[in-house]
Amino acid sequence: MIQKNEINEWYVSIFDDFERNLNGESKSPIHQLRKKAINDFSQLNFPTNKDEEWRFTNISPLLKHKFNLAINAPYVDKEEVDRFRFNGMQCSFMVFVNGFFSEELSNINSIKDKITIKSISTAIKENNIQIQKHFNKYVDSSAQIFTALSTAYIMDGAFIYVPENIIIEEPIHILFLSSSKEDKILSHPRNLVITEKNSQLLIIEHYAGLDNSTYFTNAVTEISVGENAVVHHTKIQEESKSSFHIARMETVQGRNSCFTSNMISLGGEITRNDFNTRFNSTGGESELNGLFLIDNSQLFDAHTLIDHASPNCNSHELYRGILDGKSRGVFNGKVIVRRDAQKTNAFQENNNIILSDEALVDTKPQLEIFADDVKCSHGATVGQLDNEALFYLKSRGIGEEKSRDILIHAFASDVVRRIKIDKIKDHIENILTEKFNN
Amino acid sequence: MLLEIKDLHASIEGKEILKGINLSVNEGEIHAIMGPNGSGKSTLAQVLAGREEYKVTKGEVFFKGKNLLDLAPEDRAREGIFLAFQYPVEIPGVSNTNMLKTAVNEIRKYRGEEEYDAMEFLQMIKSKMKLVELEQALLSRAVNEGYSGGEKKRNEIFQMAVLEPKLAILDETDSGLDIDALRIVANGVNMLKSPDNATIVVTHYQRLLNYIVPDFVHVLYKGRIVKSGGKELALELEEKGYDFIKDDSGVFV
C-alpha cells in the first residue's frame, strides 16, 4: 500500500511536468498563485479520521491511487454529450471533458452579449479584472488541502460574470464529463461566478462519468452574489461508481441577496461536498438542499456551513439521504449565528432512509448561536421506509416494488420539488425510477 | 360463497388474538361484526387484508374459492378485497390521485384489463367523488395528510368506490364521526351495495347500523364469534350492553 506522505509527494512531483507544459504562463500572477498553492499543499497533510471534520469519512481508498493530470481530453461526439442534456431544455451550455473546455461542444452564443461567460483559463490569461478581484478569495488554499491542490493545478472551469441589472432567465448548464483510459486521471474543475447588483442567474453544475472508470474530480466553485441579486444553483452528480469526487463551494452573499442551491448526488466511491455560504450583509436569503442516493459500498459526505455573519437573514436547509447496501452517509450541517446577527431565522433538517440492514448514516447538525434574538431549529432523523404506509399502499392493490418506489419518490420529492426547472426535475425523477425499479 | 373462514387462529408477538373464527359471507350480504374493545374485531379485519405482523397459526380462509392466506396483500386487493382502515395512514408526498390511479391500473393489469389513461381515470373518479361528497381539493393533497378525522374516513369510502371491491371490510369506519359524516359514509356504502358484492362492517357501536342495515350480526368476544343473529341482535346489544353476552354464554367468560 502507498503511504500517505508518498501520495503527498506524488502530487508535488508532478508539478514540474505540469509547469513545463504551461509554456509562457509561468511569469503570470496566476502562476505565482499556483506556486504558492503547491508549496502550501506540500506543508499540509491529507486528513484522517482523527480530524474532526473528517471523523466519519475515511479517504484512504482515494490515497491508494496515484492519479495523473489529464494531458488532453478524449474525443467525445455530440450524440454522446446529448445523453447528459436535460431533454430539450433551452439553455446555454458549457462542456468540459476531463477538465478541458470544449468549445465545439458548448453553446453560449445567446448570452455572450449580456454577460461574460468563458472558460476560466481564458479569463486568467486575459488577466480579467474580476479574476484579480475574486479568484481564490473565498476559499483558503493555505488551510484546505484539496483546495490547495486545486489552486496548484488550476486549469479550467466556468467563469461567469453578470453585470448589474442583468437578468438571465435561461439556465446555464455546465457539464463536466470524465473518463480515465490508460492512466487514472485527476481533473480540477474550477468555477467562479460573480453576479452584480440586481442581477439574476440560474446555473447547473453537472458532473457525469462517460463510463465506469476510476478517476478523481477535485472541484472548487466560488460564487459571489451581489446586492439584491438572485442565484439559483443546482448541482447534479451522476458519476462513475468507482470515481472520487471532492468538492467545495464557497458562496458570499451581499445585501438582500438570494441564493438557493439544490444538490442531487448518486455518489461515487467516495464523495465529499463542502458547501458553505456566508451572509456578508443584512437581509439575505439562503437555501441549501440536498438529496443523495447511494448503495453498495459508496460513501457520501455532505458538509455544509451557513454563516449568519449579518442580521436579518433567513436560511433554510434540507438534506435527505437514501441508502442501500453497505453504503455510508454523512451529514454535517453547521449553522453559525454571530453576535451581531440579530433577527436571524435558520431552519435545518436532515432525514435519512435506510433500505438495507448494513447501510449507515452519521448525522451531525450543529448550531452555534452567539446572538440572542434569533429563531433557529434543527432536526435529524434516520429510519426505514414506513411499514404502515407500505401496507396501506399494498392493501390498495399496489405491488410491493411499486409501493416502495412510491414512498422513496415521495421522500425524495421534498428536495426535488425545490428545483426551479421542470426538465431537471423530470431528469431526477427518471433517475429515481431507474434506480429503484429494478 | 364469497368468503369462508374456517377455524381461524391468529396471533401477534406470540399472543393469540383470534381463537377459532368461523364465518361465511355470500354475495349481496352485509355482515356486522360487533364486540367489546380487545375482542379481536380489528385483528380479523387486518388478517383478512393480509397484514404481515399477524401470524395465522391455524385455520383456512377461502375467497371466491381461492386460498386467501396464500396471497400477498396486494393480490388480495386485486382479487377484490378492500379494507377501510380504522386509522387511515398519512403518506406525505404522495397525492391521493396518484395513489389511486396507480392502484386502479395495477388492479386492471392484474385482471387483464386495459389501463386507464389520465382522462378516463379523471372522469371515473369525478363521479365517485360525488358519492361521498369529497371536495376536489382533497384529490391533489397528499394521502390523508392533514385531513380531519371525517375527511379521512370519507376518503376511505371514496377509495372503496373507486376500487369497486367484491368484499369491503369497514374497520370501525364510524368511530369518531359526527352524524353528518356518518350519514355520508353510510350513504356511500349503501349506494355501492349490489347483488355481486358484500360488506363486513366492523363496529363498536350499534349507531352505524341505523344507516347500514346488516343482514347478519355477529358478536366477537375473546377471539371467537359467540353469537350470531339478524339485525335485531344489534339492538339487543345496544339495550343490554356486552355483559349480556357473557351471561348468555358463560363458557367464554
XYZ file of C-alpha atoms in Angstrom:
691
model
C 0.000 0.000 0.000
C 1.121 3.501 -0.803
C 1.911 5.622 2.213
C 0.080 8.868 2.706
C 3.135 11.114 2.586
C 4.124 9.273 -0.554
C 0.872 10.435 -2.148
C 1.569 13.948 -0.977
C 4.992 13.752 -2.622
C 3.447 12.299 -5.759
C 1.192 15.297 -6.267
C 4.145 17.619 -5.622
C 6.385 15.692 -8.006
C 4.049 16.044 -10.978
C 4.093 19.825 -10.625
C 7.329 20.228 -12.597
C 5.883 18.471 -15.619
C 2.718 20.473 -15.305
C 4.700 23.703 -15.163
C 6.736 22.815 -18.262
C 3.555 22.291 -20.273
C 2.193 25.711 -19.431
C 4.545 27.440 -21.931
C 4.824 31.116 -21.348
C 2.423 31.344 -18.451
C 4.983 30.820 -15.745
C 5.598 34.501 -15.156
C 1.907 35.404 -14.851
C 0.330 36.321 -11.495
C -1.845 33.238 -11.618
C 1.186 31.035 -11.817
C 2.601 32.694 -8.741
C -0.624 31.648 -7.056
C -0.123 28.103 -8.305
C 3.416 28.002 -6.977
C 2.301 29.262 -3.609
C -0.503 26.694 -3.560
C 1.768 23.735 -4.331
C 4.012 24.956 -1.574
C 1.026 25.160 0.785
C -0.058 21.737 -0.349
C 3.313 20.212 0.444
C 3.014 21.560 4.002
C -0.445 20.098 4.560
C -1.417 16.543 5.382
C -4.321 14.610 3.965
C -6.993 14.345 6.631
C -7.590 11.188 8.624
C -10.452 10.111 10.863
C -8.643 11.883 13.693
C -9.542 15.227 12.143
C -12.931 16.274 13.488
C -14.157 17.404 10.069
C -13.274 14.008 8.593
C -14.261 11.807 11.509
C -16.718 9.698 9.544
C -15.040 9.873 6.155
C -12.030 7.724 5.630
C -10.314 8.796 2.403
C -7.627 6.120 2.391
C -9.195 4.450 -0.709
C -8.578 7.731 -2.546
C -4.988 7.833 -1.355
C -4.309 4.359 -2.739
C -4.251 5.790 -6.257
C -1.608 7.885 -7.954
C -3.788 9.950 -10.238
C -2.259 11.740 -13.226
C -3.212 15.115 -14.565
C -5.172 14.740 -17.760
C -2.979 15.848 -20.656
C -5.773 16.160 -23.139
C -9.430 15.365 -23.402
C -10.628 12.156 -25.062
C -12.739 12.716 -28.143
C -16.412 12.914 -27.322
C -19.034 13.399 -30.004
C -22.200 15.439 -29.818
C -24.536 12.445 -29.505
C -22.566 11.232 -26.517
C -22.935 14.607 -24.865
C -26.650 14.754 -25.645
C -27.162 11.872 -23.219
C -26.404 14.289 -20.416
C -28.622 17.137 -21.551
C -31.989 17.682 -19.984
C -34.393 16.550 -22.660
C -34.755 19.634 -24.816
C -34.169 22.204 -22.085
C -33.422 25.625 -23.581
C -30.133 26.680 -22.062
C -26.627 27.926 -22.546
C -24.274 25.022 -22.420
C -20.623 24.685 -21.417
C -18.901 21.333 -21.723
C -15.653 20.270 -20.118
C -14.086 16.895 -20.788
C -11.546 15.671 -18.243
C -11.289 19.280 -17.138
C -10.713 20.768 -20.618
C -13.189 23.225 -22.066
C -14.656 22.052 -25.348
C -15.650 24.995 -27.469
C -17.279 22.915 -30.209
C -19.493 21.008 -27.794
C -20.532 24.157 -25.953
C -23.037 26.799 -26.939
C -23.018 30.117 -25.145
C -23.829 32.429 -28.046
C -27.229 33.606 -26.863
C -25.924 35.216 -23.671
C -22.433 36.289 -24.767
C -23.528 39.877 -25.329
C -25.142 40.311 -21.940
C -22.678 38.660 -19.594
C -19.117 37.456 -19.566
C -19.068 33.708 -19.869
C -15.936 31.837 -20.847
C -13.531 29.187 -19.726
C -11.690 30.355 -16.655
C -8.309 29.602 -18.242
C -9.075 32.196 -20.904
C -10.191 34.700 -18.290
C -6.999 34.077 -16.357
C -4.842 34.529 -19.461
C -6.632 37.769 -20.250
C -5.948 38.917 -16.730
C -9.623 39.695 -16.289
C -10.183 42.284 -13.570
C -12.834 40.132 -11.879
C -10.340 37.299 -11.629
C -7.964 39.617 -9.830
C -10.749 40.734 -7.543
C -12.456 37.456 -6.715
C -10.495 34.406 -7.733
C -9.313 32.253 -4.821
C -10.594 34.896 -2.409
C -13.401 32.886 -0.831
C -11.505 29.651 -0.288
C -8.397 29.054 1.733
C -5.613 27.324 -0.139
C -3.277 27.567 2.801
C -5.525 25.523 5.101
C -7.678 23.307 2.880
C -5.539 20.617 1.313
C -7.878 19.793 -1.566
C -8.311 23.482 -2.364
C -4.536 23.890 -2.327
C -4.316 21.002 -4.788
C -6.985 22.623 -6.947
C -5.257 26.009 -6.949
C -1.861 24.475 -7.662
C -3.189 22.723 -10.753
C -5.830 25.201 -11.823
C -6.570 24.564 -15.482
C -10.133 25.154 -16.463
C -13.719 25.660 -15.438
C -16.514 28.143 -15.921
C -16.077 31.838 -15.436
C -19.315 33.798 -15.342
C -19.673 37.480 -14.662
C -23.127 39.053 -14.630
C -23.112 42.863 -14.603
C -25.599 44.998 -12.715
C -29.295 44.742 -13.585
C -28.846 41.859 -15.997
C -31.392 39.076 -15.681
C -30.538 35.801 -17.343
C -33.630 33.627 -17.355
C -32.313 30.786 -19.438
C -30.314 28.362 -17.333
C -26.612 27.843 -17.866
C -25.780 24.164 -17.920
C -22.146 23.476 -17.087
C -21.279 19.864 -17.786
C -18.099 18.191 -16.580
C -17.526 14.818 -18.211
C -14.792 12.490 -17.082
C -13.252 9.231 -18.159
C -9.963 7.509 -17.483
C -8.287 5.477 -20.220
C -4.796 4.025 -19.541
C -3.901 6.458 -16.790
C -6.231 7.160 -13.927
C -6.809 10.836 -14.268
C -7.427 13.729 -11.983
C -9.153 16.928 -13.001
C -9.634 20.202 -11.164
C -12.792 21.933 -12.317
C -12.615 25.439 -11.009
C -15.574 27.769 -11.304
C -16.006 31.410 -10.491
C -19.415 33.030 -10.633
C -19.833 36.731 -9.934
C -23.205 38.406 -10.015
C -23.529 42.133 -9.534
C -26.334 44.185 -8.033
C -29.930 43.355 -9.121
C -28.847 40.561 -11.422
C -30.214 37.068 -11.714
C -28.674 33.790 -12.764
C -29.545 30.116 -12.934
C -26.655 27.675 -13.104
C -26.415 23.912 -13.190
C -23.128 22.359 -12.201
C -23.319 18.869 -13.602
C -20.692 16.163 -13.082
C -21.013 12.942 -15.041
C -18.916 9.934 -15.926
C -18.599 8.799 -19.535
C -18.026 5.257 -18.307
C -17.348 3.320 -15.117
C -13.649 4.108 -14.929
C -11.747 5.258 -11.873
C -10.947 8.951 -11.831
C -10.747 11.785 -9.365
C -12.613 15.068 -9.632
C -11.445 17.791 -7.294
C -13.802 20.697 -7.848
C -13.870 24.168 -6.384
C -16.623 26.700 -7.050
C -16.643 30.264 -5.774
C -19.813 32.294 -6.023
C -20.368 35.930 -5.152
C -23.999 37.019 -5.044
C -24.267 40.779 -5.336
C -26.663 43.135 -3.627
C -30.284 42.242 -4.351
C -29.086 39.587 -6.803
C -30.587 36.115 -7.167
C -28.601 32.985 -7.930
C -30.214 29.574 -8.286
C -27.643 26.843 -8.257
C -28.196 23.156 -8.920
C -25.522 20.537 -8.659
C -26.023 17.118 -10.126
C -23.507 14.373 -9.634
C -24.021 11.213 -11.648
C -20.536 9.905 -11.964
C -18.811 6.583 -12.315
C -19.394 4.434 -9.247
C -15.639 3.999 -8.899
C -14.864 7.689 -9.113
C -13.754 10.020 -6.367
C -15.353 13.410 -6.044
C -14.175 16.072 -3.631
C -15.879 19.417 -3.999
C -16.022 22.732 -2.274
C -18.467 25.516 -2.945
C -17.995 28.822 -1.183
C -20.659 31.465 -1.551
C -20.651 35.001 -0.258
C -23.890 36.920 -0.226
C -24.427 40.654 -0.427
C -27.211 42.756 0.997
C -30.748 41.433 0.288
C -29.365 38.728 -1.963
C -30.927 35.351 -2.528
C -29.046 32.133 -3.091
C -30.534 28.685 -3.492
C -28.610 25.506 -4.028
C -30.065 22.088 -4.718
C -27.637 19.225 -4.780
C -28.570 15.834 -6.182
C -25.971 13.103 -5.956
C -25.751 9.447 -6.904
C -22.321 9.352 -5.346
C -19.110 7.745 -6.489
C -16.803 5.536 -4.485
C -16.143 8.477 -2.178
C -17.903 11.821 -2.449
C -17.313 14.756 -0.209
C -19.101 18.070 -0.620
C -18.244 21.119 1.426
C -20.957 23.688 0.732
C -20.585 26.940 2.613
C -22.421 30.192 2.377
C -21.905 33.408 4.255
C -24.124 36.447 4.698
C -21.798 39.413 4.364
C -24.626 41.883 4.705
C -28.136 42.164 6.026
C -31.402 40.900 4.506
C -30.093 37.821 2.724
C -31.896 34.566 1.958
C -30.227 31.243 1.545
C -31.485 27.796 0.790
C -29.271 24.720 0.767
C -30.940 21.469 -0.137
C -29.518 18.110 -0.973
C -30.514 14.597 -1.870
C -28.141 11.693 -2.090
C -28.881 8.163 -3.225
C -26.175 5.618 -2.583
C -25.722 1.855 -2.376
C -23.104 -0.930 -2.368
C -20.013 0.401 -0.582
C -20.385 4.037 -1.612
C -19.573 6.799 0.814
C -21.205 10.191 0.597
C -20.369 13.079 2.901
C -22.192 16.423 2.904
C -20.608 19.150 4.983
C -22.436 22.437 4.984
C -21.874 25.702 6.773
C -24.260 28.610 6.826
C -22.568 31.600 8.346
C -25.034 34.175 9.612
C -22.482 36.952 9.899
C -25.104 39.694 9.452
C -28.541 40.411 10.905
C -31.982 39.855 9.355
C -31.059 36.894 7.202
C -33.011 33.700 6.610
C -31.602 30.297 5.868
C -33.374 27.068 5.115
C -31.631 23.757 4.760
C -32.995 20.320 3.925
C -30.760 17.343 3.237
C -32.090 13.873 2.604
C -30.293 10.604 2.114
C -31.483 7.271 0.755
C -29.040 4.490 1.496
C -28.907 0.885 0.407
C -26.341 -1.927 0.526
C -23.354 -1.265 2.759
C -23.206 2.406 1.907
C -22.307 5.122 4.380
C -23.682 8.604 4.517
C -22.513 11.616 6.473
C -24.335 14.852 7.079
C -22.578 17.563 8.988
C -24.513 20.777 8.905
C -23.250 23.738 10.824
C -25.112 26.988 11.298
C -23.255 29.838 12.945
C -25.210 32.861 14.140
C -22.703 35.558 15.013
C -23.080 38.098 17.788
C -24.478 40.859 15.592
C -26.745 38.621 13.549
C -29.980 39.518 15.355
C -33.340 38.535 13.847
C -31.819 35.519 12.198
C -34.107 32.755 11.030
C -32.330 29.474 10.498
C -34.012 26.184 9.825
C -32.162 22.955 9.243
C -33.327 19.401 8.750
C -31.675 16.147 7.766
C -33.661 12.977 7.140
C -32.349 9.641 6.052
C -33.933 6.417 4.911
C -32.001 3.215 5.182
C -33.182 0.453 2.877
C -30.805 -2.295 3.991
C -29.521 -3.766 7.231
C -25.941 -2.721 6.633
C -26.091 0.889 5.476
C -25.112 3.538 7.974
C -25.600 7.269 8.442
C -23.773 9.655 10.713
C -25.664 12.885 11.066
C -24.401 15.851 12.985
C -26.437 19.034 12.968
C -24.626 21.864 14.740
C -25.999 25.197 15.797
C -23.653 27.799 17.212
C -25.597 30.833 18.309
C -23.987 33.973 19.680
C -26.877 36.401 19.138
C -29.893 36.487 21.458
C -32.831 37.439 19.244
C -32.956 34.610 16.742
C -35.195 31.775 15.615
C -33.316 28.590 14.882
C -34.307 24.974 14.639
C -32.678 21.791 13.546
C -33.526 18.147 13.446
C -32.253 14.864 12.138
C -33.920 11.526 11.575
C -32.709 8.139 10.434
C -35.250 5.450 9.696
C -36.607 2.867 7.340
C -39.498 3.014 4.916
C -42.726 3.406 6.864
C -44.238 -0.088 7.159
C -47.707 1.260 7.873
C -47.629 3.313 4.685
C -46.246 0.350 2.750
C -49.102 -1.884 3.894
C -51.651 0.812 3.161
C -50.467 1.091 -0.456
C -50.336 -2.682 -0.893
C -53.841 -3.017 0.519
C -54.939 -0.809 -2.388
C -53.601 -3.309 -4.892
C -50.211 -1.689 -5.497
C -47.365 -4.211 -5.648
C -44.519 -4.344 -3.128
C -41.884 -2.921 -5.508
C -44.102 -0.158 -6.772
C -45.200 0.745 -3.257
C -41.580 1.100 -2.167
C -40.884 3.157 -5.273
C -43.796 5.472 -4.477
C -42.593 6.009 -0.912
C -38.986 6.628 -1.969
C -40.131 9.130 -4.591
C -42.277 10.865 -2.006
C -39.360 11.087 0.410
C -37.101 12.497 -2.288
C -39.753 14.839 -3.648
C -39.424 17.320 -0.794
C -35.976 18.132 -2.136
C -36.635 17.575 -5.840
C -39.645 19.899 -5.965
C -37.446 22.807 -4.859
C -35.549 22.683 -8.134
C -36.829 25.522 -10.274
C -36.579 23.880 -13.689
C -39.125 21.237 -14.692
C -36.854 19.460 -17.186
C -34.310 18.907 -14.451
C -36.989 17.701 -12.074
C -38.040 15.176 -14.736
C -34.428 14.095 -15.115
C -34.141 13.475 -11.372
C -37.492 11.645 -11.292
C -36.214 9.375 -14.064
C -33.026 8.719 -12.134
C -35.108 7.759 -9.104
C -37.378 5.486 -11.096
C -34.458 3.791 -12.827
C -32.592 3.323 -9.596
C -35.387 1.827 -7.564
C -37.393 -0.033 -10.187
C -35.113 -2.973 -10.793
C -69.905 -18.377 -1.428
C -67.716 -15.290 -1.466
C -65.801 -15.666 1.782
C -65.430 -18.676 4.000
C -63.466 -18.516 7.241
C -62.830 -21.848 8.963
C -61.450 -22.120 12.491
C -59.137 -19.140 12.037
C -56.483 -18.634 14.707
C -54.105 -15.678 14.575
C -51.561 -14.180 16.916
C -49.280 -11.194 17.167
C -45.957 -11.234 19.005
C -46.810 -14.666 20.371
C -50.151 -13.570 21.778
C -53.172 -15.356 20.342
C -55.925 -12.897 19.417
C -58.202 -14.909 17.155
C -59.118 -18.242 18.657
C -61.156 -20.053 16.053
C -63.319 -17.831 13.883
C -65.946 -19.371 11.623
C -67.795 -17.111 9.224
C -69.408 -17.393 5.807
C -70.316 -14.417 3.661
C -72.294 -14.595 0.427
C -72.603 -12.068 -2.369
C -75.223 -9.439 -1.698
C -74.921 -9.682 2.093
C -73.950 -7.166 4.729
C -72.445 -8.622 7.897
C -71.857 -6.622 11.038
C -69.185 -7.734 13.475
C -69.599 -6.222 16.888
C -67.882 -6.716 20.166
C -66.215 -5.008 23.068
C -62.740 -3.452 22.835
C -59.978 -6.005 22.529
C -62.245 -8.784 21.307
C -60.274 -9.177 18.063
C -62.504 -7.277 15.591
C -59.714 -5.195 14.074
C -57.349 -8.143 14.094
C -59.818 -10.098 11.972
C -60.065 -7.190 9.528
C -56.270 -6.840 9.317
C -55.697 -10.580 8.916
C -58.151 -10.692 6.017
C -56.326 -7.791 4.344
C -53.003 -9.583 4.762
C -51.213 -7.598 7.454
C -47.865 -9.387 7.835
C -47.461 -8.656 11.553
C -50.241 -11.118 12.348
C -49.421 -14.789 12.148
C -52.158 -17.200 11.171
C -51.471 -20.246 13.311
C -54.425 -22.382 12.326
C -57.437 -22.459 10.050
C -58.340 -21.584 6.489
C -59.822 -18.683 4.587
C -61.289 -19.028 1.112
C -62.179 -16.065 -1.051
C -64.018 -16.823 -4.286
C -62.814 -20.388 -3.736
C -59.125 -19.363 -3.598
C -56.918 -19.853 -0.563
C -56.745 -16.261 0.627
C -53.927 -16.864 3.098
C -51.573 -17.747 0.225
C -51.997 -14.319 -1.348
C -49.888 -11.199 -0.765
C -51.837 -8.146 0.455
C -51.714 -6.520 -2.987
C -53.069 -9.674 -4.644
C -55.924 -9.851 -2.154
C -56.810 -6.293 -3.130
C -56.542 -7.198 -6.803
C -58.855 -10.184 -6.217
C -61.374 -7.767 -4.753
C -60.816 -7.311 -1.033
C -60.833 -3.786 0.342
C -60.074 -2.711 3.889
C -61.236 0.688 5.069
C -58.678 1.395 7.786
C -59.655 2.266 11.314
C -56.709 4.663 11.326
C -56.001 5.697 7.717
C -52.271 6.185 7.201
C -50.843 9.579 6.265
C -48.434 9.396 3.337
C -46.668 12.735 2.824
C -45.551 13.437 -0.717
C -47.984 11.019 -2.393
C -51.102 12.617 -3.818
C -54.439 10.910 -3.395
C -54.988 10.941 -7.152
C -51.628 9.418 -7.973
C -52.026 6.659 -5.435
C -55.487 5.804 -6.721
C -54.504 5.934 -10.363
C -51.613 3.580 -9.694
C -53.886 1.302 -7.657
C -56.667 1.199 -10.253
C -54.263 0.458 -13.067
C -52.349 -2.194 -11.139
C -55.660 -3.897 -10.403
C -56.798 -3.611 -14.020
C -53.488 -5.008 -15.219
C -53.849 -7.956 -12.850
C -57.294 -8.650 -14.233
C -56.081 -8.413 -17.812
C -57.977 -5.207 -18.460
C -56.619 -2.188 -20.266
C -55.159 0.566 -18.094
C -56.999 3.852 -17.862
C -55.436 6.906 -19.409
C -55.436 10.177 -17.491
C -58.732 11.397 -18.995
C -60.674 8.185 -18.442
C -59.410 7.988 -14.904
C -60.404 11.561 -14.090
C -63.885 11.057 -15.449
C -64.289 7.887 -13.449
C -63.213 9.406 -10.130
C -65.293 12.542 -10.577
C -68.498 10.541 -10.426
C -67.254 8.668 -7.360
C -66.336 11.851 -5.555
C -69.955 12.956 -5.562
C -70.891 9.747 -3.816
C -69.023 10.704 -0.661
C -69.260 14.479 -1.120
C -65.482 14.776 -1.337
C -64.038 18.143 -2.284
C -61.894 18.296 -5.391
C -59.055 19.835 -3.389
C -58.647 16.662 -1.364
C -57.687 14.762 -4.502
C -54.469 16.600 -5.126
C -53.433 16.669 -1.497
C -51.121 14.071 -0.014
C -52.902 10.907 1.115
C -54.626 11.616 4.443
C -52.041 14.237 5.388
C -53.656 16.969 7.424
C -57.152 15.586 6.804
C -59.724 15.879 9.557
C -60.989 12.638 11.084
C -64.142 12.810 8.978
C -62.202 13.539 5.798
C -60.002 10.522 6.407
C -62.979 8.209 6.768
C -64.738 9.691 3.746
C -61.515 9.257 1.813
C -61.547 5.555 2.693
C -65.067 5.179 1.331
C -64.085 7.204 -1.732
C -61.218 4.804 -2.392
C -63.600 1.907 -1.955
C -65.942 3.464 -4.508
C -63.083 3.835 -6.977
C -61.675 0.341 -6.479
C -65.101 -1.384 -6.556
C -64.242 -4.346 -4.342
C -66.111 -7.645 -4.170
C -65.713 -7.629 -0.408
C -65.354 -4.446 1.582
C -64.282 -4.610 5.209
C -65.007 -1.411 7.113
C -62.936 -1.339 10.265
C -64.687 0.981 12.713
C -65.245 3.490 9.941
C -67.933 5.057 12.139
C -65.746 5.738 15.164
C -65.338 9.411 15.910
C -67.671 10.596 13.173
C -70.335 13.237 13.676
C -73.793 12.382 12.432
C -73.383 14.219 9.116
C -70.174 12.419 8.272
C -71.723 9.148 9.433
C -74.652 9.640 7.032
C -72.288 10.411 4.160
C -70.207 7.321 4.862
C -73.287 5.095 5.248
C -74.867 6.544 2.141
C -71.725 5.765 0.169
C -71.730 2.178 1.389
C -75.421 1.705 0.583
C -75.080 3.117 -2.907
C -72.199 0.762 -3.653
C -74.119 -2.274 -2.466
C -75.009 -4.731 -5.214
C -76.040 -8.381 -5.520
C -72.441 -9.135 -6.592
C -70.572 -7.707 -3.627
C -70.587 -7.998 0.116
C -69.639 -5.851 3.083
C -68.327 -6.661 6.525
C -68.927 -3.785 8.899
C -66.759 -3.921 11.989
C -68.109 -1.634 14.640
C -68.217 -0.997 18.311
C -71.494 0.908 18.224
C -74.957 -0.008 17.056
C -75.448 3.554 15.770
C -73.957 2.901 12.312
C -76.382 0.048 11.806
C -79.276 2.501 11.791
C -77.875 3.659 8.481
C -76.302 0.499 7.106
C -78.762 -2.303 7.705
C -76.989 -5.634 8.149
C -78.350 -8.992 7.123
C -76.361 -10.655 9.875
C -74.870 -9.524 13.148
C -72.045 -11.428 14.835
C -70.692 -10.801 18.272
C -66.991 -11.308 18.682
C -65.720 -11.929 22.161
C -62.239 -13.006 23.239
C -61.321 -14.066 19.720
C -64.432 -16.110 18.936
C -67.823 -15.406 17.448
C -70.043 -16.174 20.408
C -73.369 -15.175 18.986
C -74.870 -14.601 15.554
C -78.246 -13.335 14.562
C -80.203 -10.879 12.457
C -80.199 -7.115 12.752
C -82.287 -7.331 15.934
C -79.235 -8.727 17.742
C -77.558 -5.361 17.370
C -80.482 -3.657 19.060
C -80.396 -6.162 21.868
C -76.700 -5.452 22.367
C -77.367 -1.752 22.420
C -80.040 -2.205 25.039
C -78.324 -4.697 27.336
C -74.673 -3.962 26.687
C -71.992 -6.575 26.015
C -72.392 -8.046 29.501
C -75.454 -9.968 28.464
C -73.281 -11.952 26.056
C -71.076 -13.032 28.887
C -74.041 -14.248 30.918
C -75.617 -15.933 27.954
C -72.530 -17.917 27.093
C -70.692 -18.436 30.314
C -68.083 -20.672 28.710
C -66.472 -17.660 27.116
C -66.254 -15.549 30.208
